[in-house]
Amino acid sequence: MSNIIIHAKQKNILALREQRVIELALEHWHNITCLNFERRDDEPKGNRIVFTDVDGCASNVGKHPLGEPQFVSLAPECIRLGVIAHEVAHALGFWHEQSRPDRDYYVKVRWENIDRDSKGQFLKEQPADVDNGGVPYDLGSIMHYRSKAFARYDDLFTMNTYISDYQRTIGQRDQLSFNDIRLMNNIYCQNTCSRKLPCQRGGYTDPRRCDRCRCPDGFTGQYCEQVMPGYGADCGGRVQVGHTWTRITSPGYPAEFREGQECSWLLVAPPGQHVQLQFYSEFEMYCKVRHSLCMDYVEIRNSTDFANTGMRYCCFGTPHSSIVSATEDMLVLFRSFYRGGKGFQAQVRAIPHTGSWSSWTAFSECSASCGACGTQHRTRECRPPNAYLQGVSEKVLTFFHASSNKKLTFGL
Ligand SMILES: [Zn+2]
């Protein structure tokens, strides 16, 4: 067990209500890791976390090398569970998620949109300074900046996710993600349990309760073998999908769902096939448009890693993406923490295994002679013929031949 000593700094003693929220945030970290926090009202020697309110929401990263205290500053606007959990994570050694050396594979930093004095906030850490505990980059981490953090002007994006459907996943401060907790446990609690359980779906042995697994959102049971039951509604579950469309919706759709309701679906295609999902008709989940951030959401996990946060859909207006799972399974999480609303409706089906593209044929002859506007086209095939692939099977070039015949412009 790791013991961490905390105390509030005498000169800047925080109000009772604020102390209570800090205690709740520490209790949260306590419940989900092997970490124990001990409150001290005297001034002990050695490494310790000291809470003050002198410097906005801020913390140093990691243990002080000379045994001095680590200061965590929580101004009144930072007294929220998620923000405190974030600052405490810094004190325990966490950098910001987008400081990871591998961040460029997940987000593109828009340097041109960052406030001139804040560019340093977006530097990457050196690989030698980061222990990622074997946990992959998580766009839903509580340590990730939001889309428009430190922008020159309010509405500019300073980070774009490479897969655009993850844009509204980044920047949440509501809860520790499964991977935030897993990282803390990998670093501090590796040897807490004598036996490792055969956890499924990316779960791992819970260091607080060594007889069961800690499961990614959407899964439960001793070994994460079950889909989480609906909360506040009879919804979700394991759904076997076939080649005809099946419909899933938020509770009561098209009537409004109620705040607090949760549903989890595990959509399963036949062996070797994939799940396809499309939203249709009215869609509404509460979001912060200004920050491009979901507060309530439908989250879709379609990669091979079900432990990592997925693409979150929210705000008003039907998402147009056609989403395909990388495996036979797709996980859909409906989470309404803040408000009721219209919700969502989607159709899902199984599609055949993915094929591969043949090479392009040569371009056909231009359909017009010089001086006119014409097209050329070429094609490729998806193989085998009943397989599924994203992309186009025909490309058309349109040429506008200038009469001088020197200048060519074309569009694809
Ligand atoms: Zn921070």
XYZ file of C-alpha atoms and ligand atoms in Angstrom:
413
model
C 0.000 0.000 0.000
C 1.193 3.498 -0.731
C 0.538 6.156 1.853
C 0.351 9.771 0.847
C 0.290 12.455 3.488
C -1.780 15.543 2.888
C -2.469 18.689 4.821
C -3.944 22.082 4.202
C -1.439 24.902 4.501
C -1.973 26.788 7.724
C -1.773 30.296 6.307
C -4.148 29.647 3.460
C -6.552 27.337 5.151
C -9.323 26.347 2.799
C -12.974 26.745 3.749
C -14.720 23.736 5.281
C -16.864 23.050 2.244
C -13.785 23.108 0.041
C -11.965 20.737 2.368
C -14.908 18.386 2.126
C -14.819 18.314 -1.679
C -11.052 17.713 -1.603
C -11.619 14.815 0.787
C -14.228 13.375 -1.549
C -11.812 13.582 -4.495
C -9.104 11.828 -2.473
C -11.615 9.235 -1.315
C -12.406 8.618 -4.975
C -8.727 7.955 -5.765
C -8.573 5.794 -2.621
C -11.539 3.620 -3.641
C -10.201 2.772 -7.077
C -6.483 2.292 -6.337
C -4.330 0.936 -3.510
C -3.462 4.510 -2.460
C -4.226 5.637 1.085
C -4.343 9.317 1.975
C -3.700 10.412 5.524
C -4.778 13.860 6.591
C -2.418 15.733 8.901
C -3.167 19.098 10.463
C 0.327 19.552 11.867
C 3.258 20.139 9.504
C 4.959 16.797 9.018
C 8.384 16.450 7.441
C 9.114 14.741 4.144
C 7.189 14.335 0.910
C 3.595 15.380 1.208
C 0.853 17.115 -0.729
C -0.128 20.548 0.527
C -3.382 22.120 -0.630
C -3.485 25.897 -0.983
C -5.498 28.360 -3.021
C -2.806 30.810 -4.050
C -2.202 29.992 -7.702
C -5.385 29.117 -9.617
C -5.805 25.421 -10.446
C -2.242 24.138 -10.544
C 0.124 21.483 -9.306
C 3.709 20.400 -9.758
C 4.240 17.059 -11.397
C 5.404 14.243 -9.158
C 7.246 13.819 -5.924
C 9.629 16.577 -4.874
C 13.148 15.140 -5.318
C 14.417 16.688 -2.063
C 11.506 15.589 0.109
C 9.867 18.997 0.055
C 6.065 19.246 -0.167
C 4.211 19.282 -3.453
C 1.814 22.197 -3.585
C -1.576 21.747 -5.156
C -3.366 25.036 -5.611
C -7.141 24.989 -5.781
C -8.727 28.404 -6.215
C -12.506 28.500 -5.580
C -13.301 27.822 -9.261
C -11.291 24.568 -9.091
C -13.318 23.042 -6.276
C -14.916 20.370 -8.442
C -14.311 16.661 -8.091
C -12.962 16.204 -11.607
C -10.611 19.185 -11.419
C -9.245 18.113 -8.037
C -8.766 14.542 -9.269
C -6.799 16.040 -12.201
C -4.553 18.179 -9.959
C -3.957 15.336 -7.515
C -2.966 13.145 -10.479
C -0.293 15.754 -11.346
C 0.994 15.646 -7.783
C 1.198 11.849 -8.046
C 3.264 12.080 -11.228
C 0.894 12.462 -14.175
C 1.680 14.822 -17.058
C -1.036 16.092 -19.354
C -2.142 13.461 -21.815
C -1.192 15.546 -24.856
C 2.356 15.879 -23.455
C 2.937 12.181 -24.120
C 5.732 11.571 -26.623
C 3.295 9.637 -28.857
C 0.602 12.322 -28.974
C 1.185 13.256 -32.631
C -0.378 9.950 -33.653
C -3.660 10.981 -32.021
C -3.951 14.759 -32.133
C -2.674 17.480 -34.398
C -1.570 20.578 -32.514
C -2.671 23.745 -34.343
C 0.274 25.927 -33.355
C -1.015 28.830 -35.443
C -4.124 29.075 -33.253
C -2.391 28.996 -29.866
C -2.005 32.150 -27.834
C 1.578 33.397 -28.297
C 2.584 33.063 -24.649
C 1.010 29.634 -24.178
C 2.805 27.568 -26.788
C 4.904 25.979 -24.046
C 1.744 24.303 -22.749
C 1.754 22.063 -25.811
C 5.324 20.772 -25.696
C 5.878 17.037 -25.549
C 7.788 15.428 -22.705
C 10.936 13.425 -23.406
C 10.326 9.658 -23.607
C 12.814 9.166 -20.754
C 10.713 11.395 -18.484
C 7.431 9.565 -19.063
C 6.394 6.189 -17.715
C 3.159 5.428 -19.510
C 2.783 2.176 -17.589
C 1.979 0.353 -20.826
C -1.322 2.255 -21.022
C -2.221 3.576 -24.492
C -2.974 7.209 -25.316
C -6.482 8.012 -24.122
C -8.422 10.870 -25.717
C -10.974 10.602 -22.880
C -8.352 11.019 -20.134
C -9.079 13.564 -17.406
C -5.523 14.777 -18.110
C -6.261 15.780 -21.728
C -6.707 19.413 -22.721
C -9.886 20.367 -24.496
C -10.144 21.269 -28.163
C -9.756 25.042 -27.803
C -7.434 25.300 -24.787
C -5.138 28.373 -24.894
C -6.582 29.607 -28.193
C -5.682 33.079 -29.508
C -9.377 33.706 -29.963
C -12.233 31.962 -28.239
C -13.420 29.948 -31.161
C -10.182 28.561 -32.587
C -9.260 24.895 -32.247
C -5.787 24.356 -30.819
C -5.954 20.571 -31.169
C -7.683 18.369 -33.703
C -8.082 14.668 -33.181
C -6.820 12.651 -36.140
C -10.072 10.753 -36.317
C -12.494 13.656 -36.330
C -15.244 11.781 -34.479
C -13.076 11.895 -31.343
C -13.054 15.714 -31.286
C -15.761 15.994 -28.633
C -14.184 13.286 -26.470
C -11.167 15.376 -25.502
C -11.063 17.721 -22.510
C -13.596 16.201 -20.137
C -13.242 16.950 -16.398
C -16.163 14.870 -15.156
C -14.549 11.575 -14.287
C -11.310 9.639 -14.302
C -11.227 7.452 -17.365
C -10.667 3.717 -17.031
C -7.134 4.213 -18.359
C -6.384 7.075 -15.923
C -7.145 4.675 -13.090
C -5.312 1.805 -14.770
C -2.190 3.949 -15.168
C -2.240 4.915 -11.475
C -2.653 1.257 -10.531
C 0.075 0.123 -12.912
C 2.509 2.604 -11.406
C 1.679 2.311 -7.686
C -0.267 -0.910 -7.160
C 1.359 -3.586 -9.317
C 2.101 -5.930 -6.439
C -0.940 -5.374 -4.260
C -2.700 -8.601 -5.250
C -0.804 -11.883 -5.101
C -2.797 -13.414 -7.960
C -3.794 -11.943 -11.325
C -7.323 -12.833 -12.403
C -8.244 -13.769 -15.991
C -10.111 -10.507 -16.614
C -11.754 -9.974 -19.996
C -12.284 -6.906 -22.201
C -9.126 -5.147 -20.968
C -10.089 -5.371 -17.290
C -7.478 -6.094 -14.583
C -7.348 -7.354 -11.010
C -8.802 -4.690 -8.708
C -6.120 -3.747 -6.148
C -8.846 -2.782 -3.646
C -10.634 -6.116 -4.049
C -8.269 -8.761 -5.281
C -11.105 -11.281 -5.882
C -12.584 -9.357 -8.799
C -11.653 -7.363 -11.875
C -11.885 -3.632 -12.500
C -13.814 -3.462 -15.755
C -13.944 -0.892 -18.560
C -17.143 1.152 -18.721
C -19.932 -0.971 -20.178
C -18.768 -4.262 -18.617
C -19.299 -5.849 -15.226
C -19.154 -9.201 -13.439
C -16.263 -10.810 -11.586
C -14.243 -11.105 -14.812
C -15.942 -8.335 -16.866
C -17.810 -11.039 -18.765
C -21.194 -9.309 -18.604
C -22.592 -6.214 -20.284
C -23.522 -3.537 -17.733
C -27.290 -3.499 -17.135
C -29.301 -0.341 -17.869
C -29.450 2.284 -15.126
C -32.745 4.113 -14.584
C -34.159 2.351 -17.648
C -34.582 -1.147 -18.996
C -32.193 -0.886 -21.937
C -28.974 -2.126 -23.511
C -27.518 -5.627 -23.295
C -25.901 -8.000 -25.736
C -27.463 -7.756 -29.199
C -26.714 -10.228 -31.966
C -26.911 -8.291 -35.234
C -27.642 -9.810 -38.633
C -27.699 -8.556 -42.217
C -30.953 -6.654 -41.861
C -30.982 -3.434 -39.878
C -31.768 -3.551 -36.141
C -32.739 -0.370 -34.316
C -31.362 0.858 -30.995
C -32.453 4.066 -29.256
C -32.117 6.062 -26.073
C -34.839 5.248 -23.491
C -38.352 6.256 -24.608
C -37.289 7.584 -28.045
C -38.855 9.605 -29.743
C -40.062 10.827 -26.340
C -37.362 12.416 -24.164
C -35.045 10.390 -21.951
C -34.510 11.396 -18.339
C -31.340 12.754 -16.769
C -29.246 10.030 -15.111
C -30.268 7.188 -17.406
C -27.553 4.901 -18.786
C -27.577 2.071 -21.321
C -24.762 -0.153 -22.620
C -25.049 -2.292 -25.731
C -22.598 -4.886 -26.934
C -23.406 -5.395 -30.604
C -22.126 -8.694 -31.935
C -21.762 -9.652 -35.612
C -21.435 -13.264 -36.846
C -17.874 -14.677 -36.761
C -15.475 -12.876 -39.090
C -17.911 -10.022 -39.790
C -18.184 -6.421 -38.620
C -20.832 -4.220 -37.059
C -21.962 -1.095 -38.898
C -23.858 1.699 -37.154
C -25.610 4.760 -38.562
C -27.506 7.412 -36.633
C -30.752 8.608 -38.161
C -33.597 11.054 -37.444
C -33.498 13.527 -34.598
C -30.451 13.598 -32.310
C -29.884 15.660 -29.173
C -27.509 15.200 -26.216
C -26.258 17.993 -23.961
C -22.858 19.451 -24.897
C -20.752 22.562 -24.477
C -20.681 23.837 -28.030
C -18.196 26.583 -27.177
C -15.659 24.028 -25.952
C -16.636 21.354 -28.490
C -17.122 18.963 -25.574
C -19.745 16.344 -24.720
C -21.324 16.529 -21.279
C -23.876 13.789 -22.028
C -23.141 11.460 -24.928
C -23.474 8.324 -26.971
C -20.022 6.773 -27.017
C -18.959 4.204 -29.566
C -15.984 1.908 -29.091
C -15.166 0.322 -32.418
C -11.428 -0.339 -32.140
C -9.717 -3.523 -30.968
C -9.280 -1.959 -27.500
C -12.507 -1.799 -25.503
C -10.769 -0.358 -22.459
C -9.961 2.934 -24.168
C -12.428 5.825 -24.455
C -14.341 5.862 -27.724
C -15.850 8.460 -30.041
C -18.428 10.593 -28.267
C -21.443 11.982 -30.074
C -23.466 14.840 -28.609
C -24.970 18.303 -29.296
C -27.852 18.879 -31.679
C -28.055 17.402 -35.192
C -27.674 13.847 -36.466
C -24.074 12.621 -36.852
C -23.478 11.526 -40.439
C -20.692 9.017 -39.935
C -21.157 5.400 -40.847
C -19.237 3.612 -38.123
C -17.730 0.159 -38.653
C -16.190 -2.009 -35.930
C -12.639 -3.316 -36.245
C -13.680 -6.639 -34.695
C -16.918 -8.633 -34.492
C -17.981 -6.459 -31.548
C -18.987 -2.847 -31.107
C -19.762 -1.230 -27.756
C -22.313 1.600 -27.550
C -22.638 3.579 -24.313
C -25.482 6.003 -23.682
C -24.641 8.289 -20.737
C -26.812 11.176 -19.536
C -25.233 12.694 -16.437
C -26.641 16.207 -16.726
C -29.892 16.609 -18.619
C -32.792 14.822 -20.236
C -33.461 15.381 -23.928
C -34.383 13.863 -27.229
C -31.540 11.323 -27.346
C -30.665 9.224 -30.363
C -31.802 6.565 -32.764
C -29.447 4.345 -34.746
C -29.612 1.371 -37.045
C -27.081 -1.420 -36.806
C -26.294 -4.463 -38.928
C -23.588 -6.977 -39.686
C -21.469 -6.521 -42.795
C -19.117 -9.038 -44.387
C -15.456 -9.184 -43.567
C -13.290 -6.477 -45.074
C -11.675 -7.149 -48.420
C -8.865 -5.389 -50.202
C -8.650 -3.068 -53.179
C -7.300 -4.213 -56.508
C -4.938 -1.746 -58.157
C -6.386 1.116 -60.188
C -6.886 0.686 -63.910
C -5.249 3.258 -66.175
C -7.183 6.496 -66.762
C -9.511 6.437 -69.723
C -8.999 8.858 -72.599
C -10.192 12.399 -71.974
C -13.790 12.779 -73.104
C -13.083 16.123 -74.774
C -10.348 17.390 -76.991
C -8.107 20.346 -76.232
C -9.871 23.660 -75.616
C -12.929 22.062 -73.997
C -13.720 20.628 -70.600
C -13.650 16.855 -70.254
C -13.243 13.970 -67.829
C -11.106 10.894 -67.419
C -11.887 8.057 -65.060
C -10.326 4.956 -63.601
C -11.711 2.182 -61.418
C -10.642 -0.407 -58.843
C -12.429 -3.398 -57.384
C -13.142 -4.512 -53.852
C -12.078 -8.162 -53.518
C -13.668 -10.571 -52.847
C -16.840 -9.118 -54.431
C -19.077 -9.357 -51.312
C -16.478 -7.836 -48.947
C -16.694 -4.417 -47.340
C -14.207 -1.545 -47.617
C -14.329 2.182 -47.088
C -13.247 4.287 -50.018
C -14.317 4.898 -53.594
C -14.313 2.488 -56.487
C -14.126 5.148 -59.173
C -12.120 8.325 -59.529
C -12.967 10.986 -62.047
C -10.621 13.723 -63.143
C -12.120 16.816 -64.683
C -9.761 18.845 -66.840
C -10.220 22.426 -67.804
C -7.808 22.856 -70.652
C -6.763 26.452 -70.997
C -6.620 27.452 -74.611
C -2.887 28.124 -74.314
C -2.599 24.448 -73.280
C -0.027 25.373 -70.602
C -2.144 25.600 -67.519
C -4.099 22.648 -66.174
C -6.341 22.649 -63.153
C -8.144 19.610 -61.994
C -10.336 18.413 -59.190
C -10.884 14.915 -57.862
Zn -3.269 20.035 -15.480
